[in-house]
Amino acid sequence: MTRRAVILIGGGEYARVVADALRSKPDAFELIGFVDPSPERDMASRLQAPHLGDDTALVRYPDALAVLAFGSLRPDSARCEAVGRLTAAVGGWATVVHRDARVAPDVVVGEGTVVLAGAVVQVGARIGAHCLINATACVGHDVTIGDYALVSGLVGGAASVGARSLIGMGALIRDHCTVGADAFVGMGAIVVRDVALGTQVLPRGIGIPGPRQWKSS
């Protein structure tokens, strides 16, 4: 296996989580720094990695891979925008699966996706590009996760989660259900039937059609 240099895109609290996942695979990745126009205070020290500057610094490292190290839940997702803007400037996108995640051998994980420690991804699952599979997540057999989705809950077997959707901590998606693109399933919500695109689902199974209530983290 060839060890690749990796640069984090983002210098907030989530960057430390991604750095931990990278460093769990020392034979595969070397974290060489992070880019952010305005990183959190003392982030270089907390990450134990240098602040390389803003995104324009990427041109100095044409062979390095990059990985998104920030979250965004806005409809015009900053994560989507960053990938579109920076792809030409990086040597590719790192796919990072923490050594303590349980991922079946036949699972397909898209480029730029991060699977954190403690996550479980069962046989036959397909995860898109630039997703986040959080430490609390369980992705059942034959599940499909769309690009840029953030999953922190339990997704039952053969279910589908659309692109840019969020499944909050403690949320439960019944097997064979479809959650449409741009949907928001809040913490502790239980989904027992299909969820239309752009729908917000709150605990107790309340569904609110229309625009999501977006925020950034």
PDB file of C-alpha atoms in Angstrom:
ATOM      1  CA  MET A   1       0.000   0.000   0.000  1.00  0.00           C
ATOM      2  CA  THR A   2       1.330   3.436  -0.964  1.00  0.00           C
ATOM      3  CA  ARG A   3       1.213   6.002   1.834  1.00  0.00           C
ATOM      4  CA  ARG A   4      -0.442   9.219   0.662  1.00  0.00           C
ATOM      5  CA  ALA A   5      -0.145  12.752   1.986  1.00  0.00           C
ATOM      6  CA  VAL A   6      -3.517  14.220   2.994  1.00  0.00           C
ATOM      7  CA  ILE A   7      -4.659  17.792   3.646  1.00  0.00           C
ATOM      8  CA  LEU A   8      -7.773  18.573   5.673  1.00  0.00           C
ATOM      9  CA  ILE A   9     -10.210  21.100   4.202  1.00  0.00           C
ATOM     10  CA  GLY A  10     -11.364  22.948   7.305  1.00  0.00           C
ATOM     11  CA  GLY A  11      -9.991  23.927  10.679  1.00  0.00           C
ATOM     12  CA  GLY A  12     -12.922  23.588  13.086  1.00  0.00           C
ATOM     13  CA  GLU A  13     -13.773  21.034  15.760  1.00  0.00           C
ATOM     14  CA  TYR A  14     -14.775  18.361  13.235  1.00  0.00           C
ATOM     15  CA  ALA A  15     -11.267  18.495  11.734  1.00  0.00           C
ATOM     16  CA  ARG A  16      -9.942  16.768  14.848  1.00  0.00           C
ATOM     17  CA  VAL A  17     -12.335  13.853  14.321  1.00  0.00           C
ATOM     18  CA  VAL A  18     -11.248  13.401  10.709  1.00  0.00           C
ATOM     19  CA  ALA A  19      -7.601  13.660  11.754  1.00  0.00           C
ATOM     20  CA  ASP A  20      -8.148  10.838  14.243  1.00  0.00           C
ATOM     21  CA  ALA A  21      -9.603   8.640  11.508  1.00  0.00           C
ATOM     22  CA  LEU A  22      -6.670   9.397   9.202  1.00  0.00           C
ATOM     23  CA  ARG A  23      -4.113   8.647  11.880  1.00  0.00           C
ATOM     24  CA  SER A  24      -5.744   5.318  12.621  1.00  0.00           C
ATOM     25  CA  LYS A  25      -4.374   4.202   9.224  1.00  0.00           C
ATOM     26  CA  PRO A  26      -0.697   5.256   9.439  1.00  0.00           C
ATOM     27  CA  ASP A  27       0.321   2.892   6.646  1.00  0.00           C
ATOM     28  CA  ALA A  28      -2.146   4.527   4.252  1.00  0.00           C
ATOM     29  CA  PHE A  29      -2.164   8.233   5.132  1.00  0.00           C
ATOM     30  CA  GLU A  30       0.126  10.996   6.361  1.00  0.00           C
ATOM     31  CA  LEU A  31      -1.639  14.147   7.574  1.00  0.00           C
ATOM     32  CA  ILE A  32       0.528  17.042   6.392  1.00  0.00           C
ATOM     33  CA  GLY A  33      -1.690  19.963   7.416  1.00  0.00           C
ATOM     34  CA  PHE A  34      -4.984  21.753   6.981  1.00  0.00           C
ATOM     35  CA  VAL A  35      -6.340  24.749   5.075  1.00  0.00           C
ATOM     36  CA  ASP A  36      -8.867  27.227   6.404  1.00  0.00           C
ATOM     37  CA  PRO A  37      -9.160  31.013   5.920  1.00  0.00           C
ATOM     38  CA  SER A  38     -10.067  31.469   9.596  1.00  0.00           C
ATOM     39  CA  PRO A  39      -9.363  28.353  11.676  1.00  0.00           C
ATOM     40  CA  GLU A  40     -10.420  28.004  15.278  1.00  0.00           C
ATOM     41  CA  ARG A  41      -7.941  29.326  17.802  1.00  0.00           C
ATOM     42  CA  ASP A  42      -4.981  27.027  18.531  1.00  0.00           C
ATOM     43  CA  MET A  43      -6.235  24.502  15.979  1.00  0.00           C
ATOM     44  CA  ALA A  44      -2.733  23.780  14.665  1.00  0.00           C
ATOM     45  CA  SER A  45      -1.684  22.801  18.174  1.00  0.00           C
ATOM     46  CA  ARG A  46      -4.852  20.804  18.841  1.00  0.00           C
ATOM     47  CA  LEU A  47      -4.567  18.985  15.524  1.00  0.00           C
ATOM     48  CA  GLN A  48      -0.817  18.587  15.833  1.00  0.00           C
ATOM     49  CA  ALA A  49      -0.663  19.578  12.183  1.00  0.00           C
ATOM     50  CA  PRO A  50       0.378  22.850  10.510  1.00  0.00           C
ATOM     51  CA  HIS A  51      -2.023  25.463   9.197  1.00  0.00           C
ATOM     52  CA  LEU A  52      -1.013  25.716   5.540  1.00  0.00           C
ATOM     53  CA  GLY A  53      -3.111  28.810   4.800  1.00  0.00           C
ATOM     54  CA  ASP A  54      -6.394  29.202   2.961  1.00  0.00           C
ATOM     55  CA  ASP A  55      -7.557  27.099   0.014  1.00  0.00           C
ATOM     56  CA  THR A  56      -5.083  28.772  -2.344  1.00  0.00           C
ATOM     57  CA  ALA A  57      -2.291  26.913  -0.532  1.00  0.00           C
ATOM     58  CA  LEU A  58      -3.430  23.646  -2.111  1.00  0.00           C
ATOM     59  CA  VAL A  59      -1.575  24.421  -5.340  1.00  0.00           C
ATOM     60  CA  ARG A  60       1.700  23.932  -3.472  1.00  0.00           C
ATOM     61  CA  TYR A  61       0.806  20.279  -2.862  1.00  0.00           C
ATOM     62  CA  PRO A  62      -0.443  18.970  -6.218  1.00  0.00           C
ATOM     63  CA  ASP A  63       0.095  15.322  -5.315  1.00  0.00           C
ATOM     64  CA  ALA A  64      -1.637  15.443  -1.927  1.00  0.00           C
ATOM     65  CA  LEU A  65      -5.101  14.061  -1.377  1.00  0.00           C
ATOM     66  CA  ALA A  66      -7.712  16.162   0.406  1.00  0.00           C
ATOM     67  CA  VAL A  67     -10.703  15.361   2.584  1.00  0.00           C
ATOM     68  CA  LEU A  68     -13.541  17.553   3.819  1.00  0.00           C
ATOM     69  CA  ALA A  69     -13.121  18.272   7.516  1.00  0.00           C
ATOM     70  CA  PHE A  70     -16.142  20.468   8.168  1.00  0.00           C
ATOM     71  CA  GLY A  71     -19.897  19.979   8.256  1.00  0.00           C
ATOM     72  CA  SER A  72     -22.570  21.970   6.475  1.00  0.00           C
ATOM     73  CA  LEU A  73     -26.319  21.406   6.462  1.00  0.00           C
ATOM     74  CA  ARG A  74     -27.364  24.329   4.309  1.00  0.00           C
ATOM     75  CA  PRO A  75     -29.390  23.711   1.142  1.00  0.00           C
ATOM     76  CA  ASP A  76     -26.562  25.213  -0.933  1.00  0.00           C
ATOM     77  CA  SER A  77     -24.199  22.922   0.923  1.00  0.00           C
ATOM     78  CA  ALA A  78     -20.747  24.347   1.488  1.00  0.00           C
ATOM     79  CA  ARG A  79     -19.435  20.796   1.263  1.00  0.00           C
ATOM     80  CA  CYS A  80     -20.804  20.365  -2.264  1.00  0.00           C
ATOM     81  CA  GLU A  81     -19.476  23.785  -3.232  1.00  0.00           C
ATOM     82  CA  ALA A  82     -16.029  23.060  -1.829  1.00  0.00           C
ATOM     83  CA  VAL A  83     -15.693  19.841  -3.800  1.00  0.00           C
ATOM     84  CA  GLY A  84     -16.748  21.547  -7.023  1.00  0.00           C
ATOM     85  CA  ARG A  85     -14.344  24.417  -6.452  1.00  0.00           C
ATOM     86  CA  LEU A  86     -11.313  22.493  -5.220  1.00  0.00           C
ATOM     87  CA  THR A  87     -11.288  19.227  -7.169  1.00  0.00           C
ATOM     88  CA  ALA A  88      -9.008  20.647  -9.853  1.00  0.00           C
ATOM     89  CA  ALA A  89      -6.544  21.878  -7.204  1.00  0.00           C
ATOM     90  CA  VAL A  90      -6.043  18.616  -5.298  1.00  0.00           C
ATOM     91  CA  GLY A  91      -4.455  15.298  -6.162  1.00  0.00           C
ATOM     92  CA  GLY A  92      -7.700  13.482  -5.414  1.00  0.00           C
ATOM     93  CA  TRP A  93     -10.041  12.912  -2.499  1.00  0.00           C
ATOM     94  CA  ALA A  94      -9.139  10.572   0.345  1.00  0.00           C
ATOM     95  CA  THR A  95     -11.635   7.914   1.382  1.00  0.00           C
ATOM     96  CA  VAL A  96     -11.100   7.419   5.107  1.00  0.00           C
ATOM     97  CA  VAL A  97     -12.431   4.444   7.069  1.00  0.00           C
ATOM     98  CA  HIS A  98     -11.328   4.401  10.706  1.00  0.00           C
ATOM     99  CA  ARG A  99      -9.614   1.171  11.677  1.00  0.00           C
ATOM    100  CA  ASP A 100     -12.224   0.684  14.430  1.00  0.00           C
ATOM    101  CA  ALA A 101     -15.201   0.901  12.068  1.00  0.00           C
ATOM    102  CA  ARG A 102     -16.810  -2.419  11.099  1.00  0.00           C
ATOM    103  CA  VAL A 103     -17.271  -2.371   7.328  1.00  0.00           C
ATOM    104  CA  ALA A 104     -18.107  -5.548   5.417  1.00  0.00           C
ATOM    105  CA  PRO A 105     -15.599  -6.483   2.697  1.00  0.00           C
ATOM    106  CA  ASP A 106     -18.035  -6.023  -0.188  1.00  0.00           C
ATOM    107  CA  VAL A 107     -19.214  -2.544   0.835  1.00  0.00           C
ATOM    108  CA  VAL A 108     -18.621   0.195  -1.753  1.00  0.00           C
ATOM    109  CA  VAL A 109     -17.461   3.490  -0.224  1.00  0.00           C
ATOM    110  CA  GLY A 110     -17.285   6.555  -2.477  1.00  0.00           C
ATOM    111  CA  GLU A 111     -14.344   8.930  -2.753  1.00  0.00           C
ATOM    112  CA  GLY A 112     -14.027  11.536  -0.039  1.00  0.00           C
ATOM    113  CA  THR A 113     -16.297   9.670   2.362  1.00  0.00           C
ATOM    114  CA  VAL A 114     -15.345   9.372   6.037  1.00  0.00           C
ATOM    115  CA  VAL A 115     -16.466   6.422   8.189  1.00  0.00           C
ATOM    116  CA  LEU A 116     -15.751   7.056  11.861  1.00  0.00           C
ATOM    117  CA  ALA A 117     -14.741   4.734  14.693  1.00  0.00           C
ATOM    118  CA  GLY A 118     -17.583   2.570  15.964  1.00  0.00           C
ATOM    119  CA  ALA A 119     -19.706   2.811  12.831  1.00  0.00           C
ATOM    120  CA  VAL A 120     -21.104  -0.430  11.400  1.00  0.00           C
ATOM    121  CA  VAL A 121     -21.723  -0.902   7.670  1.00  0.00           C
ATOM    122  CA  GLN A 122     -23.156  -4.283   6.708  1.00  0.00           C
ATOM    123  CA  VAL A 123     -22.842  -6.435   3.604  1.00  0.00           C
ATOM    124  CA  GLY A 124     -23.962  -5.096   0.250  1.00  0.00           C
ATOM    125  CA  ALA A 125     -24.186  -1.449   1.292  1.00  0.00           C
ATOM    126  CA  ARG A 126     -23.211   1.282  -1.163  1.00  0.00           C
ATOM    127  CA  ILE A 127     -22.121   4.658   0.188  1.00  0.00           C
ATOM    128  CA  GLY A 128     -21.746   7.639  -2.121  1.00  0.00           C
ATOM    129  CA  ALA A 129     -19.051  10.287  -2.366  1.00  0.00           C
ATOM    130  CA  HIS A 130     -18.189  12.775   0.388  1.00  0.00           C
ATOM    131  CA  CYS A 131     -20.538  11.224   2.944  1.00  0.00           C
ATOM    132  CA  LEU A 132     -20.047  11.145   6.693  1.00  0.00           C
ATOM    133  CA  ILE A 133     -20.915   7.909   8.477  1.00  0.00           C
ATOM    134  CA  ASN A 134     -20.750   8.956  12.104  1.00  0.00           C
ATOM    135  CA  ALA A 135     -19.539   7.058  15.146  1.00  0.00           C
ATOM    136  CA  THR A 136     -23.124   6.305  16.202  1.00  0.00           C
ATOM    137  CA  ALA A 137     -24.260   5.004  12.804  1.00  0.00           C
ATOM    138  CA  CYS A 138     -25.363   1.537  11.767  1.00  0.00           C
ATOM    139  CA  VAL A 139     -25.948   1.039   8.045  1.00  0.00           C
ATOM    140  CA  GLY A 140     -27.818  -2.182   7.327  1.00  0.00           C
ATOM    141  CA  HIS A 141     -27.345  -4.716   4.554  1.00  0.00           C
ATOM    142  CA  ASP A 142     -27.871  -3.555   0.966  1.00  0.00           C
ATOM    143  CA  VAL A 143     -28.494   0.063   1.989  1.00  0.00           C
ATOM    144  CA  THR A 144     -27.782   2.834  -0.521  1.00  0.00           C
ATOM    145  CA  ILE A 145     -26.505   6.187   0.768  1.00  0.00           C
ATOM    146  CA  GLY A 146     -26.421   9.121  -1.676  1.00  0.00           C
ATOM    147  CA  ASP A 147     -23.571  11.585  -2.147  1.00  0.00           C
ATOM    148  CA  TYR A 148     -22.933  14.122   0.637  1.00  0.00           C
ATOM    149  CA  ALA A 149     -25.315  12.416   3.073  1.00  0.00           C
ATOM    150  CA  LEU A 150     -24.568  12.568   6.805  1.00  0.00           C
ATOM    151  CA  VAL A 151     -25.689   9.493   8.740  1.00  0.00           C
ATOM    152  CA  SER A 152     -25.614   9.249  12.538  1.00  0.00           C
ATOM    153  CA  GLY A 153     -28.587   6.930  13.138  1.00  0.00           C
ATOM    154  CA  LEU A 154     -29.636   3.397  12.252  1.00  0.00           C
ATOM    155  CA  VAL A 155     -30.633   2.682   8.654  1.00  0.00           C
ATOM    156  CA  GLY A 156     -32.417  -0.655   8.232  1.00  0.00           C
ATOM    157  CA  GLY A 157     -31.609  -3.224   5.578  1.00  0.00           C
ATOM    158  CA  ALA A 158     -32.248  -2.370   1.903  1.00  0.00           C
ATOM    159  CA  ALA A 159     -33.299   1.183   2.775  1.00  0.00           C
ATOM    160  CA  SER A 160     -32.163   4.177   0.734  1.00  0.00           C
ATOM    161  CA  VAL A 161     -30.984   7.603   1.886  1.00  0.00           C
ATOM    162  CA  GLY A 162     -30.889  10.323  -0.760  1.00  0.00           C
ATOM    163  CA  ALA A 163     -28.102  12.734  -1.576  1.00  0.00           C
ATOM    164  CA  ARG A 164     -27.398  15.565   0.878  1.00  0.00           C
ATOM    165  CA  SER A 165     -29.804  14.135   3.455  1.00  0.00           C
ATOM    166  CA  LEU A 166     -29.097  14.029   7.178  1.00  0.00           C
ATOM    167  CA  ILE A 167     -30.021  11.193   9.529  1.00  0.00           C
ATOM    168  CA  GLY A 168     -29.600  12.476  13.086  1.00  0.00           C
ATOM    169  CA  MET A 169     -28.260  10.695  16.145  1.00  0.00           C
ATOM    170  CA  GLY A 170     -30.636   8.064  17.478  1.00  0.00           C
ATOM    171  CA  ALA A 171     -32.884   8.219  14.403  1.00  0.00           C
ATOM    172  CA  LEU A 172     -34.272   4.920  13.095  1.00  0.00           C
ATOM    173  CA  ILE A 173     -35.045   4.230   9.435  1.00  0.00           C
ATOM    174  CA  ARG A 174     -37.157   1.120   8.861  1.00  0.00           C
ATOM    175  CA  ASP A 175     -35.848  -1.479   6.423  1.00  0.00           C
ATOM    176  CA  HIS A 176     -36.795  -0.964   2.760  1.00  0.00           C
ATOM    177  CA  CYS A 177     -37.833   2.674   3.344  1.00  0.00           C
ATOM    178  CA  THR A 178     -36.652   5.443   1.028  1.00  0.00           C
ATOM    179  CA  VAL A 179     -35.537   8.802   2.403  1.00  0.00           C
ATOM    180  CA  GLY A 180     -35.498  11.313  -0.439  1.00  0.00           C
ATOM    181  CA  ALA A 181     -32.722  13.712  -1.324  1.00  0.00           C
ATOM    182  CA  ASP A 182     -32.247  16.809   0.858  1.00  0.00           C
ATOM    183  CA  ALA A 183     -34.340  15.339   3.675  1.00  0.00           C
ATOM    184  CA  PHE A 184     -33.665  15.975   7.358  1.00  0.00           C
ATOM    185  CA  VAL A 185     -34.449  13.216   9.854  1.00  0.00           C
ATOM    186  CA  GLY A 186     -33.935  14.719  13.296  1.00  0.00           C
ATOM    187  CA  MET A 187     -32.391  13.147  16.374  1.00  0.00           C
ATOM    188  CA  GLY A 188     -34.559  10.362  17.758  1.00  0.00           C
ATOM    189  CA  ALA A 189     -37.031  10.374  14.865  1.00  0.00           C
ATOM    190  CA  ILE A 190     -38.527   7.067  13.697  1.00  0.00           C
ATOM    191  CA  VAL A 191     -39.234   6.587   9.989  1.00  0.00           C
ATOM    192  CA  VAL A 192     -41.615   3.743   9.082  1.00  0.00           C
ATOM    193  CA  ARG A 193     -42.615   4.857   5.569  1.00  0.00           C
ATOM    194  CA  ASP A 194     -40.983   6.655   2.666  1.00  0.00           C
ATOM    195  CA  VAL A 195     -39.893  10.261   3.188  1.00  0.00           C
ATOM    196  CA  ALA A 196     -40.303  12.689   0.291  1.00  0.00           C
ATOM    197  CA  LEU A 197     -37.371  14.749  -0.914  1.00  0.00           C
ATOM    198  CA  GLY A 198     -36.769  17.939   1.035  1.00  0.00           C
ATOM    199  CA  THR A 199     -38.901  16.786   3.977  1.00  0.00           C
ATOM    200  CA  GLN A 200     -38.031  17.401   7.610  1.00  0.00           C
ATOM    201  CA  VAL A 201     -38.956  14.555   9.965  1.00  0.00           C
ATOM    202  CA  LEU A 202     -39.012  15.259  13.687  1.00  0.00           C
ATOM    203  CA  PRO A 203     -39.345  12.847  16.625  1.00  0.00           C
ATOM    204  CA  ARG A 204     -42.741  11.118  17.008  1.00  0.00           C
ATOM    205  CA  GLY A 205     -42.861  10.643  13.242  1.00  0.00           C
ATOM    206  CA  ILE A 206     -43.942  14.203  12.447  1.00  0.00           C
ATOM    207  CA  GLY A 207     -43.220  15.068   8.807  1.00  0.00           C
ATOM    208  CA  ILE A 208     -43.123  18.664   7.593  1.00  0.00           C
ATOM    209  CA  PRO A 209     -43.049  18.987   3.780  1.00  0.00           C
ATOM    210  CA  GLY A 210     -41.180  21.897   2.287  1.00  0.00           C
ATOM    211  CA  PRO A 211     -37.850  23.594   2.910  1.00  0.00           C
ATOM    212  CA  ARG A 212     -35.629  22.163   5.593  1.00  0.00           C
ATOM    213  CA  GLN A 213     -34.586  24.169   8.601  1.00  0.00           C
ATOM    214  CA  TRP A 214     -30.901  24.483   7.752  1.00  0.00           C
ATOM    215  CA  LYS A 215     -27.937  25.371   9.882  1.00  0.00           C
ATOM    216  CA  SER A 216     -24.173  24.968   9.694  1.00  0.00           C
ATOM    217  CA  SER A 217     -21.829  23.277  12.133  1.00  0.00           C
TER     218      SER A 217
END
